[in-house]
Short mmCIF file of C-alpha atoms and ligand atoms in Angstrom, two decimals:
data_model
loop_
_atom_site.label_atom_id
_atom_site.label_comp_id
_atom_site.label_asym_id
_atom_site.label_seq_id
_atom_site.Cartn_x
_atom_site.Cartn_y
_atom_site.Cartn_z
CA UNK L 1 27.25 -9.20 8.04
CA UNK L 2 26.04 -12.10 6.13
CA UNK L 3 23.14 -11.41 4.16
CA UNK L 4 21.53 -14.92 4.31
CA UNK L 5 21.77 -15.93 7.90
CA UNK L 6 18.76 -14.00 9.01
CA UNK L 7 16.24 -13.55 5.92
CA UNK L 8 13.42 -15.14 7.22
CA UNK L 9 11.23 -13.82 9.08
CA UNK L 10 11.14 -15.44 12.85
CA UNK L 11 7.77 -15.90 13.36
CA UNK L 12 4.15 -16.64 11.20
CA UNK L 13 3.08 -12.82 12.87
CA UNK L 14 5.60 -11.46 12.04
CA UNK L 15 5.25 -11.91 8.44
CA UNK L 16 1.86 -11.19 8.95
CA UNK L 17 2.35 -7.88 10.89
CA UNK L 18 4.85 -6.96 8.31
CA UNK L 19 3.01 -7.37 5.17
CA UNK L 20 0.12 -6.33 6.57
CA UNK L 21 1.91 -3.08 7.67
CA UNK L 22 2.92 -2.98 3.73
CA UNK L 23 -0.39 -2.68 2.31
CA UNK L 24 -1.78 -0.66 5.26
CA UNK L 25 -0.63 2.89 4.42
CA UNK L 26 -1.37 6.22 2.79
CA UNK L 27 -3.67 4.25 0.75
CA UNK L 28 -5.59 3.39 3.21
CA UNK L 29 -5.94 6.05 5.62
CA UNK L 30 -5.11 9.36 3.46
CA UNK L 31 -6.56 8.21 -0.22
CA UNK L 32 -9.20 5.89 0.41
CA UNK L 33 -11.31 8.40 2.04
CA UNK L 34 -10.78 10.90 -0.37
CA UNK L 35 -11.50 8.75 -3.45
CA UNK L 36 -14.34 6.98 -1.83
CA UNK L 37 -15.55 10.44 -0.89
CA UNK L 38 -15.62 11.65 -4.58
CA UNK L 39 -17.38 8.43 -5.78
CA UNK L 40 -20.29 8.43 -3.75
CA UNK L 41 -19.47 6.52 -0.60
CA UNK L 42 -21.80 3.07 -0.32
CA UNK L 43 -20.98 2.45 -3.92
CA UNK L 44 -17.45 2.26 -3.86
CA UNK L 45 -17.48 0.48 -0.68
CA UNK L 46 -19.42 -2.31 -2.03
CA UNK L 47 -17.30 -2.45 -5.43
CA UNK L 48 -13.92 -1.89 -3.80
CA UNK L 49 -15.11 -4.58 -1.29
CA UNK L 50 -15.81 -7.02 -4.47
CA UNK L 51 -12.61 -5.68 -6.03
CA UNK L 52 -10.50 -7.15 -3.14
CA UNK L 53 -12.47 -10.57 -3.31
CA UNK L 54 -12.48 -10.97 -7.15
CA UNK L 55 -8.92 -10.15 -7.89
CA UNK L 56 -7.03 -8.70 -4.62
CA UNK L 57 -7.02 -12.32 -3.04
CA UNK L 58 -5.92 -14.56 -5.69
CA UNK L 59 -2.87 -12.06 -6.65
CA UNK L 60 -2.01 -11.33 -3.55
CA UNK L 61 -1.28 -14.98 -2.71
CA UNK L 62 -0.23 -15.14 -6.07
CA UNK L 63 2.84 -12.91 -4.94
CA UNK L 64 3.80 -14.43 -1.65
CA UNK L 65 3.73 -18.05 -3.66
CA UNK L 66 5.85 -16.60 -6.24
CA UNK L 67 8.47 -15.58 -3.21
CA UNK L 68 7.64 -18.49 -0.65
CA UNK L 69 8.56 -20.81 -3.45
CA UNK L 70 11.37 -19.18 -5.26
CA UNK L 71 13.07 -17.89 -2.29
CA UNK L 72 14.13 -15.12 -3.87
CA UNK L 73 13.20 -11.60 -3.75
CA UNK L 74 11.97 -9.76 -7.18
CA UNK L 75 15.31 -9.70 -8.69
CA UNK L 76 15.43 -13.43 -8.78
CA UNK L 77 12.15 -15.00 -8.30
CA UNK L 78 11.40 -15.01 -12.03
CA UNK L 79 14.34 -16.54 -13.15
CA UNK L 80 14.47 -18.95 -10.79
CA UNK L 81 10.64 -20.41 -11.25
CA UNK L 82 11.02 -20.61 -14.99
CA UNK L 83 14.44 -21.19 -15.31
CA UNK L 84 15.32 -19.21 -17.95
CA UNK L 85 15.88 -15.10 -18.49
CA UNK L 86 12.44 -14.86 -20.58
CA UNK L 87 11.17 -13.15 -17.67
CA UNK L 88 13.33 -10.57 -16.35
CA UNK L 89 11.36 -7.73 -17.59
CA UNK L 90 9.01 -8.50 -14.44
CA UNK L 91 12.02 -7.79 -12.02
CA UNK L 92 12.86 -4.63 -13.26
CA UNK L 93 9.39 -3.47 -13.94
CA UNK L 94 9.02 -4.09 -10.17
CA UNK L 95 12.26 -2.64 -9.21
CA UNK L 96 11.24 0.60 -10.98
CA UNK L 97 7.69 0.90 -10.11
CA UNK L 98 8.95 1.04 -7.05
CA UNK L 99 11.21 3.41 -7.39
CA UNK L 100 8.44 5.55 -9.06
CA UNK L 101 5.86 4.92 -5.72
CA UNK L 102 8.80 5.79 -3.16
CA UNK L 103 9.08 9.38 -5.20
CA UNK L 104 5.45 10.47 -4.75
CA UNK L 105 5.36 8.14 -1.46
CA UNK L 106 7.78 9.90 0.10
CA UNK L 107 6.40 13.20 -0.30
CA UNK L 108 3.41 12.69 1.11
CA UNK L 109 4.81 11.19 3.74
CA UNK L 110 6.59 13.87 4.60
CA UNK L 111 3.69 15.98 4.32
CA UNK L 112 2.26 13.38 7.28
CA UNK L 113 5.32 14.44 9.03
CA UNK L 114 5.15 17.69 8.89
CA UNK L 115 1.66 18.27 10.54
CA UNK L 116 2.42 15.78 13.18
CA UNK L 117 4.68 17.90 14.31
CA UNK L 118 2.56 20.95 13.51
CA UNK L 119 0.09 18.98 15.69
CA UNK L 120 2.45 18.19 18.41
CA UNK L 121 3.68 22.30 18.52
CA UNK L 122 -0.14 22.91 18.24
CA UNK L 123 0.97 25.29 15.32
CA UNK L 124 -2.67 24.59 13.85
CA UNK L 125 -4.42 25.50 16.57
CA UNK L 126 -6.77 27.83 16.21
CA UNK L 127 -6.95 27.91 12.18
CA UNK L 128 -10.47 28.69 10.31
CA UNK L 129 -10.81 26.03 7.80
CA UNK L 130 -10.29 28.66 4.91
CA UNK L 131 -6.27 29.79 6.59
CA UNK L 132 -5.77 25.42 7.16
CA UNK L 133 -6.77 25.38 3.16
CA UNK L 134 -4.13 28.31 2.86
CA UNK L 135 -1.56 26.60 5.02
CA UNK L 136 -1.76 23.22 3.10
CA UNK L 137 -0.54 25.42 -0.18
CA UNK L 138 2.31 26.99 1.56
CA UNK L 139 3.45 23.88 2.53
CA UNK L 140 3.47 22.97 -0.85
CA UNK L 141 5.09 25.98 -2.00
CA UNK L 142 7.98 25.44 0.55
CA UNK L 143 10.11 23.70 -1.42
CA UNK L 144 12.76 23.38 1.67
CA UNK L 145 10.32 22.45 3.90
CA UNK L 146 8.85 19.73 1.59
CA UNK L 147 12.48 18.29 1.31
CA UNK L 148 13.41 18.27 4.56
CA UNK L 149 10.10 16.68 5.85
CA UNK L 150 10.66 14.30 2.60
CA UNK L 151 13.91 12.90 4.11
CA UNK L 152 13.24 12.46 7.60
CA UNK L 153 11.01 9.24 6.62
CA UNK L 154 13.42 8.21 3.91
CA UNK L 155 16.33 8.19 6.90
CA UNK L 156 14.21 6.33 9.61
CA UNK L 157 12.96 3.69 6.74
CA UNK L 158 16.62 3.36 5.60
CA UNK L 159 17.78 2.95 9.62
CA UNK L 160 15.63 0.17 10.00
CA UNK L 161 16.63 -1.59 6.78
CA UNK L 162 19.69 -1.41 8.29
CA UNK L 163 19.44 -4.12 10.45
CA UNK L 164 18.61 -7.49 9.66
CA UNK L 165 15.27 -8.07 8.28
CA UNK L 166 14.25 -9.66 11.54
CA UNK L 167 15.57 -7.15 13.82
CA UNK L 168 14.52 -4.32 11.84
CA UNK L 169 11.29 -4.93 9.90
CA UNK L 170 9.73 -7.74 11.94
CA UNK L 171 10.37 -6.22 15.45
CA UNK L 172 8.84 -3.23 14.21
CA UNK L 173 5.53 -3.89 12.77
CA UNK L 174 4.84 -6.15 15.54
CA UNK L 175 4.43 -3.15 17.34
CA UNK L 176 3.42 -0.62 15.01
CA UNK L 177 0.90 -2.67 13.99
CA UNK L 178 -1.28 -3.17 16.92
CA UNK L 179 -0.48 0.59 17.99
CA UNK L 180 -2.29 1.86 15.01
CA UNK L 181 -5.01 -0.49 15.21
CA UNK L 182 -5.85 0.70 18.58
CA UNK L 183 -5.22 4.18 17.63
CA UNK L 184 -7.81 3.93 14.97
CA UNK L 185 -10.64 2.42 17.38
CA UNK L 186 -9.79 4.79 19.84
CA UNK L 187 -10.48 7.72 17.14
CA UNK L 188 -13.40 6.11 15.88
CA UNK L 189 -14.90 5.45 19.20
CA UNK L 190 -14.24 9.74 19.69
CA UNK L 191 -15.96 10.42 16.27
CA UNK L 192 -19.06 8.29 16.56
CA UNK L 193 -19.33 9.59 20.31
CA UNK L 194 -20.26 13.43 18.07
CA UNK L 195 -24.12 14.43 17.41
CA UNK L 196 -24.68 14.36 13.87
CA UNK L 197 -22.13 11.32 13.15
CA UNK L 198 -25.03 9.45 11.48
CA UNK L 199 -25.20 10.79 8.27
CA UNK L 200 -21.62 10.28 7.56
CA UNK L 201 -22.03 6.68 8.08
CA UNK L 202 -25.24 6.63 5.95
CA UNK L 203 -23.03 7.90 3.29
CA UNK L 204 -20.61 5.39 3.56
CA UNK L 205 -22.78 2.73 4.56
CA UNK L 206 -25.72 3.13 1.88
CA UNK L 207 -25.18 1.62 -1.26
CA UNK L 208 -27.02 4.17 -3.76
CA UNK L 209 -27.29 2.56 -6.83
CA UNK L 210 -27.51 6.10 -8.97
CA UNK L 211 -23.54 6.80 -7.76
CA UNK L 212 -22.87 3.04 -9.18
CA UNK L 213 -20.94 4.64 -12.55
CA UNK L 214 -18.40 2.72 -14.48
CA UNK L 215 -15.92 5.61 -13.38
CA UNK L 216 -16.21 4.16 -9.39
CA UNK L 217 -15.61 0.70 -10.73
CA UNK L 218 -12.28 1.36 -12.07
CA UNK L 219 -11.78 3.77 -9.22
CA UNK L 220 -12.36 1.10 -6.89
CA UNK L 221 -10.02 -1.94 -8.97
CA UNK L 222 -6.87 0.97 -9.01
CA UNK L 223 -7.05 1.31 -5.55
CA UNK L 224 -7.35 -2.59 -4.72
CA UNK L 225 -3.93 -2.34 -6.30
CA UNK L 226 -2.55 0.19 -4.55
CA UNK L 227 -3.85 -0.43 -1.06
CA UNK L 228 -3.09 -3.98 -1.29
CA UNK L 229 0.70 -3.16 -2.61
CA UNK L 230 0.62 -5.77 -5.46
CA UNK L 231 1.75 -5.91 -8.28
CA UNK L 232 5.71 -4.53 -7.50
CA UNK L 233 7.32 -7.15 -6.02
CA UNK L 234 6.68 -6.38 -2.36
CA UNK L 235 4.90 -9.23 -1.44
CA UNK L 236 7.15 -11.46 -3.59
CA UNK L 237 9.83 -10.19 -1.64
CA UNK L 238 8.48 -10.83 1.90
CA UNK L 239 6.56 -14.52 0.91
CA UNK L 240 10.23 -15.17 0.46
CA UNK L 241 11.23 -14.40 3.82
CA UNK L 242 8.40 -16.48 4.45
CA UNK L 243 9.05 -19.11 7.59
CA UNK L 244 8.90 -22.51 7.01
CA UNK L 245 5.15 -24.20 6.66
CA UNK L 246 3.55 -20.66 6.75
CA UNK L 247 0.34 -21.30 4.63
CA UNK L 248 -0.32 -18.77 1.79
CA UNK L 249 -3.61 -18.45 2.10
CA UNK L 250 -4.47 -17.99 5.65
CA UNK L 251 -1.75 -15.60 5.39
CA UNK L 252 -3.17 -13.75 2.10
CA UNK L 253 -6.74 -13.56 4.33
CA UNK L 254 -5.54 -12.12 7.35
CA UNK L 255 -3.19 -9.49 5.25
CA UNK L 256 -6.74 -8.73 3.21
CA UNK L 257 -8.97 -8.36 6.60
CA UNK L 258 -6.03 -6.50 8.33
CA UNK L 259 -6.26 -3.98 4.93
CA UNK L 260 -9.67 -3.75 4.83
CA UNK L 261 -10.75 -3.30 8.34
CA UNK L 262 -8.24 -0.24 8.59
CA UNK L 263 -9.54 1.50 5.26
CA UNK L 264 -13.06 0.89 6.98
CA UNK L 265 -12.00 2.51 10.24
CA UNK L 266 -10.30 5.58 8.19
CA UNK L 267 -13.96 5.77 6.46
CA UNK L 268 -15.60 5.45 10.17
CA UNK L 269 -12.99 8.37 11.44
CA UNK L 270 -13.44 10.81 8.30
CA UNK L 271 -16.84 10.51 6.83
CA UNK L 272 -18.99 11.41 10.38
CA UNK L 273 -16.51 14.14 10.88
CA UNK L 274 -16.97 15.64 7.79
CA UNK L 275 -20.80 15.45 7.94
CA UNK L 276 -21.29 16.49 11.40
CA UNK L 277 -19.34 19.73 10.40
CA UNK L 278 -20.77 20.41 7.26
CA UNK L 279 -17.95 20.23 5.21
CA UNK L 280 -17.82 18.04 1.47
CA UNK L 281 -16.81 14.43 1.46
CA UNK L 282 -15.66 15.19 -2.35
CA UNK L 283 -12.80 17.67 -0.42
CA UNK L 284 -10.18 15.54 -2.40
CA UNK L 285 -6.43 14.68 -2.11
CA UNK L 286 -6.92 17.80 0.83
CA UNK L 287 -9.47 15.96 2.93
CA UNK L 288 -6.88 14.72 5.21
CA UNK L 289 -4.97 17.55 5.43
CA UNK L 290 -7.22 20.37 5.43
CA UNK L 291 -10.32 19.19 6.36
CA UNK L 292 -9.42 17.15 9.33
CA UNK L 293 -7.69 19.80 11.68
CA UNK L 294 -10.43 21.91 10.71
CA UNK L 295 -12.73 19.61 12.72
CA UNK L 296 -10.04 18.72 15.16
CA UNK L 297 -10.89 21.92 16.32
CA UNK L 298 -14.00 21.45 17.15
CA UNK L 299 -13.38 18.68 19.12
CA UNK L 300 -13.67 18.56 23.00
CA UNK L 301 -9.81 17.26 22.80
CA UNK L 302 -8.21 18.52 19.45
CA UNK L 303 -4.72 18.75 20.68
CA UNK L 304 -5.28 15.04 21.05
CA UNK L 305 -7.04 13.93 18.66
CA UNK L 306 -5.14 15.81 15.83
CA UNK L 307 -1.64 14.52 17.65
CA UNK L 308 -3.01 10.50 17.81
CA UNK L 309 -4.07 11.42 13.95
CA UNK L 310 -1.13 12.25 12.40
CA UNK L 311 0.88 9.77 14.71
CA UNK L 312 -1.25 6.83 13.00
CA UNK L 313 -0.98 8.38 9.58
CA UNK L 314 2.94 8.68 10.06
CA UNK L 315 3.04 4.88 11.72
CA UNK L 316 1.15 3.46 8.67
CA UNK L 317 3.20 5.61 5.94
CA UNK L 318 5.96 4.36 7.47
CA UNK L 319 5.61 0.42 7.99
CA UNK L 320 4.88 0.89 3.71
CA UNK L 321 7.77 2.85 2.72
CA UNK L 322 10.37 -0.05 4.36
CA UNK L 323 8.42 -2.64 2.10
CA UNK L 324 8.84 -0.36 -0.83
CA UNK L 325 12.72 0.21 -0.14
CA UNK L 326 13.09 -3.67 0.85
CA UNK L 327 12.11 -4.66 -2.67
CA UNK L 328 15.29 -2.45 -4.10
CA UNK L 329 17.35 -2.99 -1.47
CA UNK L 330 16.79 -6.81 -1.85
CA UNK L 331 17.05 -6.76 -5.50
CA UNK L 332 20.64 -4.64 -5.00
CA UNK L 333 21.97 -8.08 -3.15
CA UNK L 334 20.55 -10.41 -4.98
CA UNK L 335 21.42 -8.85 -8.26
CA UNK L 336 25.07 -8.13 -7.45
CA UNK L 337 25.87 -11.70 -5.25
CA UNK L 338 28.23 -13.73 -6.97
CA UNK L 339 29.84 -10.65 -9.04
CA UNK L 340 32.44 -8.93 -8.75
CA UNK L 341 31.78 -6.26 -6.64
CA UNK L 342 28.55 -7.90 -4.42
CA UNK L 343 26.86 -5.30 -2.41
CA UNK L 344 25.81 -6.10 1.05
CA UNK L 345 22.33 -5.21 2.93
CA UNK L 346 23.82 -1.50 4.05
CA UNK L 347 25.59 -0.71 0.90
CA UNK L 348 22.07 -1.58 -0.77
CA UNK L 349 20.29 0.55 1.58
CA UNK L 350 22.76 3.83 1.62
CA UNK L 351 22.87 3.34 -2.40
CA UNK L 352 18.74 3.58 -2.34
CA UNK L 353 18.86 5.92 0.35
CA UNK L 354 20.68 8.47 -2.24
CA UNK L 355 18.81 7.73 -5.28
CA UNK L 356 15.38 8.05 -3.47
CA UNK L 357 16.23 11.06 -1.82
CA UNK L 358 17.30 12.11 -5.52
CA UNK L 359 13.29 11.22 -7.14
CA UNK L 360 12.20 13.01 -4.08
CA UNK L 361 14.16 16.62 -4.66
CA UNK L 362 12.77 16.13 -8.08
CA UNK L 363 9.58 15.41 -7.24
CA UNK L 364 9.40 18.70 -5.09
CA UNK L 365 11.08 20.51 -8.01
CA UNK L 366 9.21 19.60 -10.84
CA UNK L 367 5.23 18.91 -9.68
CA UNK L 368 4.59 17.21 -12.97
CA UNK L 369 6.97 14.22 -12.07
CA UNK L 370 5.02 14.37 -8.63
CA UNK L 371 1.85 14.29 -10.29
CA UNK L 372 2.71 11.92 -13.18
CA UNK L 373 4.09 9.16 -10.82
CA UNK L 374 1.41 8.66 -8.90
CA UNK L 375 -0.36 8.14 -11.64
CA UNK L 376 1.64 6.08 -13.79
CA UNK L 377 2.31 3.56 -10.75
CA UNK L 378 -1.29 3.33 -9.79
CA UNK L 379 -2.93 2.98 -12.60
CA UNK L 380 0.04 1.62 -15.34
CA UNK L 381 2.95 -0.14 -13.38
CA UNK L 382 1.68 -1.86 -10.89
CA UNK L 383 -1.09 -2.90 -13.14
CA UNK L 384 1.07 -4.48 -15.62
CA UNK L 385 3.39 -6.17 -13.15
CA UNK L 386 0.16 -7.77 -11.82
CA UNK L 387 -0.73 -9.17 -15.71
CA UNK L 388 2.64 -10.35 -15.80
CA UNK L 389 2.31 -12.25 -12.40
CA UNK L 390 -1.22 -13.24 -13.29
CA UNK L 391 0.27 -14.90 -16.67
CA UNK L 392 3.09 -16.14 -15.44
CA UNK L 393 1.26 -18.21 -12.70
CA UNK L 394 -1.91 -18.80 -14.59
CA UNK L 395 -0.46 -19.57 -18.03
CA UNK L 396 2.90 -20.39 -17.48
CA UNK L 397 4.02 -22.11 -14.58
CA UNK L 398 -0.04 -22.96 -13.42
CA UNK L 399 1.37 -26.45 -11.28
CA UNK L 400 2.42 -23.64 -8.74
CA UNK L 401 -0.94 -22.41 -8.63
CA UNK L 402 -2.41 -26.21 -8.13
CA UNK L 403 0.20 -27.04 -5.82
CA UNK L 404 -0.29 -23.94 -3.38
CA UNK L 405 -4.85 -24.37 -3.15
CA UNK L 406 -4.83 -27.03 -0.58
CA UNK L 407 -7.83 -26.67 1.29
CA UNK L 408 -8.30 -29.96 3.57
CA UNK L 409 -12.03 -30.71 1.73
CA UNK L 410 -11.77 -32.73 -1.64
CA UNK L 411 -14.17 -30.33 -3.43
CA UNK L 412 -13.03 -27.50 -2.17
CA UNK L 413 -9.81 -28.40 -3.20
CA UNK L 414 -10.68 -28.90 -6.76
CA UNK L 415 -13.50 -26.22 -6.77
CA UNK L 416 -10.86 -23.75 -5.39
CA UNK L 417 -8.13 -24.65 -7.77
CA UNK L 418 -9.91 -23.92 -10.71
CA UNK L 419 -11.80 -20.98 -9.57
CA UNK L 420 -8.18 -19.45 -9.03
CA UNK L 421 -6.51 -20.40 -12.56
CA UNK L 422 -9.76 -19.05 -13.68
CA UNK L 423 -9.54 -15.92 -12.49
CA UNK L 424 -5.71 -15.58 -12.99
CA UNK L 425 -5.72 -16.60 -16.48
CA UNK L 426 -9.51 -14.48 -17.70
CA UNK L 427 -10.62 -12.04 -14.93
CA UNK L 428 -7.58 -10.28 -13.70
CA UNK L 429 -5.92 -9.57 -17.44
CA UNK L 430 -9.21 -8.23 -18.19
CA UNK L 431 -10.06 -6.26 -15.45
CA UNK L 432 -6.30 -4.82 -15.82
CA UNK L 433 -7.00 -3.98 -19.13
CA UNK L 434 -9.80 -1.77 -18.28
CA UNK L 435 -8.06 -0.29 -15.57
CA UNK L 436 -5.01 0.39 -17.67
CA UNK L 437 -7.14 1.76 -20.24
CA UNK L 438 -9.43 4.19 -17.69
CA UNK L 439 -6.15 5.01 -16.42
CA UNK L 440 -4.65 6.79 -19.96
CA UNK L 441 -8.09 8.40 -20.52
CA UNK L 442 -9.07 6.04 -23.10
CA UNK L 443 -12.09 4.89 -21.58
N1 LIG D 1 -0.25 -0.34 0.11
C1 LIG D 1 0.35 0.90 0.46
C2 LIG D 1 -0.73 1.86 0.91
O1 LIG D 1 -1.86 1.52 0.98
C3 LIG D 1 1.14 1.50 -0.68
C4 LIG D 1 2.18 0.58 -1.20
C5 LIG D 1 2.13 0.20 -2.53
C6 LIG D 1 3.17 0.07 -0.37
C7 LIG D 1 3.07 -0.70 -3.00
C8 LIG D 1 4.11 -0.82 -0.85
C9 LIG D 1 4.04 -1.20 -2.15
O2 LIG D 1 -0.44 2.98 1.21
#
């Protein structure tokens, strides 16, 4: 199989569904409710909101240029901009971080997995919420369990890296894509249909400036991050299947309204829920899990609703785990063409396929890796890869930068160009700093 002949994507949505489908994930539908539940709502919103328009948009085209113009995925983007070696720390950074998201990533997932089909069997039928809060540690105590649900995403992500990123990745979000966003109306459309919905959208609606803390600002950047997957080479790795005269920017806004809108609906699904039935928006990392069936239940369809639930959850987990395993198994061909022993696509993805199932067994084994990975990837890794893309756009090669803002209007051309080498080169290495900072307790 030759590895060149079909890395590019086929079509502008495609690309679009795709990368779109890599920020949209667990992030969006499983943490941001959680975290925006524990920081007051309103005031997250409206600083995650600014978050993604300060610094989400410039590095997020930042990445795809990066890939669109290199043509190479993380392994060799670097190298090839700059031409010389000065800046292969970046590739491997992202080639571990992701290693260290797919470990925690996966786990989760499987969690996902593993009350879908709960949900299908209707095994949580019928639960109090106290016995659902019981039955979300024994899953976690299962070690078996955890592993076996672990690897069922890790095989259907490695079966469709498979194929040709075309035939695998871009056939798939084009329909995965659309199937959760209608999922996700259709739920919200149920939820806001329930008396009492209205004061869990006042919550998430109403900006209250006494929950406006420094603690929800660097809340809100670390998940900008996360949700928006930069920082780790995905997006550098997909701009550079990037077709032909794709533009960066419309692309980079419709990825960043595609992101948004579905961490909104999640909001719109969870918060009225959770108010209507009395339970605590501040449930944490559980909220999902626990707190969810609880009110499936009370639901005039909660085989349904709980079923289309964790179908979406699994659908977006999914579409973000192939963009996480694309970046390694890219960087496997790209690093070993031209050597000795090159590795093709399906070597590349059985090799990652072994090593991630490896970080997941250990994850399960030993909860501080668990723990300690999210963690360090959220709020250290990707982080840092983003300063390092910041500077090397902004400082280093900044003709990129000028070359890619090309708005049709004079001013806006200029006025754009320097508003984005502004904030490449002064707001994002700051606002990383802080986060990196708030991140090891320091702040
Ligand atoms: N953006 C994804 C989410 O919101 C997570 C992710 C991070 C995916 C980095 C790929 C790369 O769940």
């Amino acid at each position: 199989m030759s590895d060149r002949k079909n890395t590019t994507f086929s079509s502008k949505v495609g690309l679009i569904m795709a990368a779109a489908g890599s920020a949209v994930g667990l992030g969006n539908i499983w943490k941001f409710p959680y975290i925006a539940g524990e920081n007051g709502g309103g005031a997250f919103l409206v600083v995650y909101l600014l978050c993604v328009l300060l610094f989400g948009m410039p590095l997020l085209m930042t990445e795809f240029m990066i890939g669109k113009r290199s043509g190479k995925s993380a392994y060799g983007a670097f190298h090839a901009l700059s031409g010389n070696n000065r800046w292969q720390w970046l590739s491997w950074l992202c080639m571990l971080t992701a290693f260290v998201i797919m470990g925690f990533y996966f786990v989760v997932t499987g969690w996902c997995f593993n009350y879908l089909v709960e949900a299908v069997t209707n095994a949580l039928g019928g639960l109090s919420a106290q016995e659902l809060n019981a039955h979300f540690d024994t899953i976690q105590s299962s070690n078996i369990r955890m592993i076996g649900f672990g690897i069922l995403p890790v095989l259907l992500t490695a079966g469709v890296l498979w194929f040709d990123v075309n035939t695998g990745i871009e056939r798939l979000s084009k329909v995965l894509m659309p199937l959760l966003l209608i999922l996700m109306l259709l739920m919200a459309g149920v939820v806001l249909m329930m008396d009492g919905s209205s004061a869990g959208m006042r919550f998430f609606f109403r900006f209250d400036f006494a929950q406006f803390t420094p603690r929800v600002v660097m809340e809100a950047m670390g998940q900008c991050f996360f949700s928006l997957s930069i920082g780790m080479g995905a997006l550098i790795t997909y701009g550079a299947y990037m077709p032909k005269g794709q533009n960066v920017i419309a692309t980079s806004v419709q990825v960043i309204v595609l992101d948004t809108i579905v961490a909104l609906l999640a909001g719109v699904i969870i918060f009225p829920a959770v108010f209507a039935f009395g339970f605590d928006p501040a449930e944490g990392p559980e909220l999902v899990f626990v707190v969810l069936p609880a009110i499936f239940e009370k639901m005039t369809l909660p085989w349904l609703s709980s079923v289309l639930f964790f179908a979406l959850l699994c659908i977006a987990a999914i579409t973000s785990t192939i963009s996480l395993m694309e970046v390694v198994v890219a960087f496997i061909c790209e690093a070993t063409a031209g050597k000795k022993h090159p590795l093709n696509r399906r070597q590349a993805v059985l090799i990652t396929s072994v090593l991630v199932i490896a970080l997941l067994v250990t994850c399960v084994f030993v909860p501080e890796v668990f723990n300690y990975s999210d963690l360090v990837s959220a709020c250290v890794m990707m982080p840092l890869g983003a300063l390092g893309m910041a500077v090397f756009v902004g400082w280093r090669l900044h003709k990129i930068g000028k070359k890619s803002v090309q708005p049709n209007e004079k001013w806006i051309k200029r006025w754009a160009r320097m508003f984005y080498l502004f904030v490449l080169r002064f707001i994002v290495p700051l606002a990383i700093l802080l986060i990196v900072l708030n991140g090891l307790g320091v702040l």
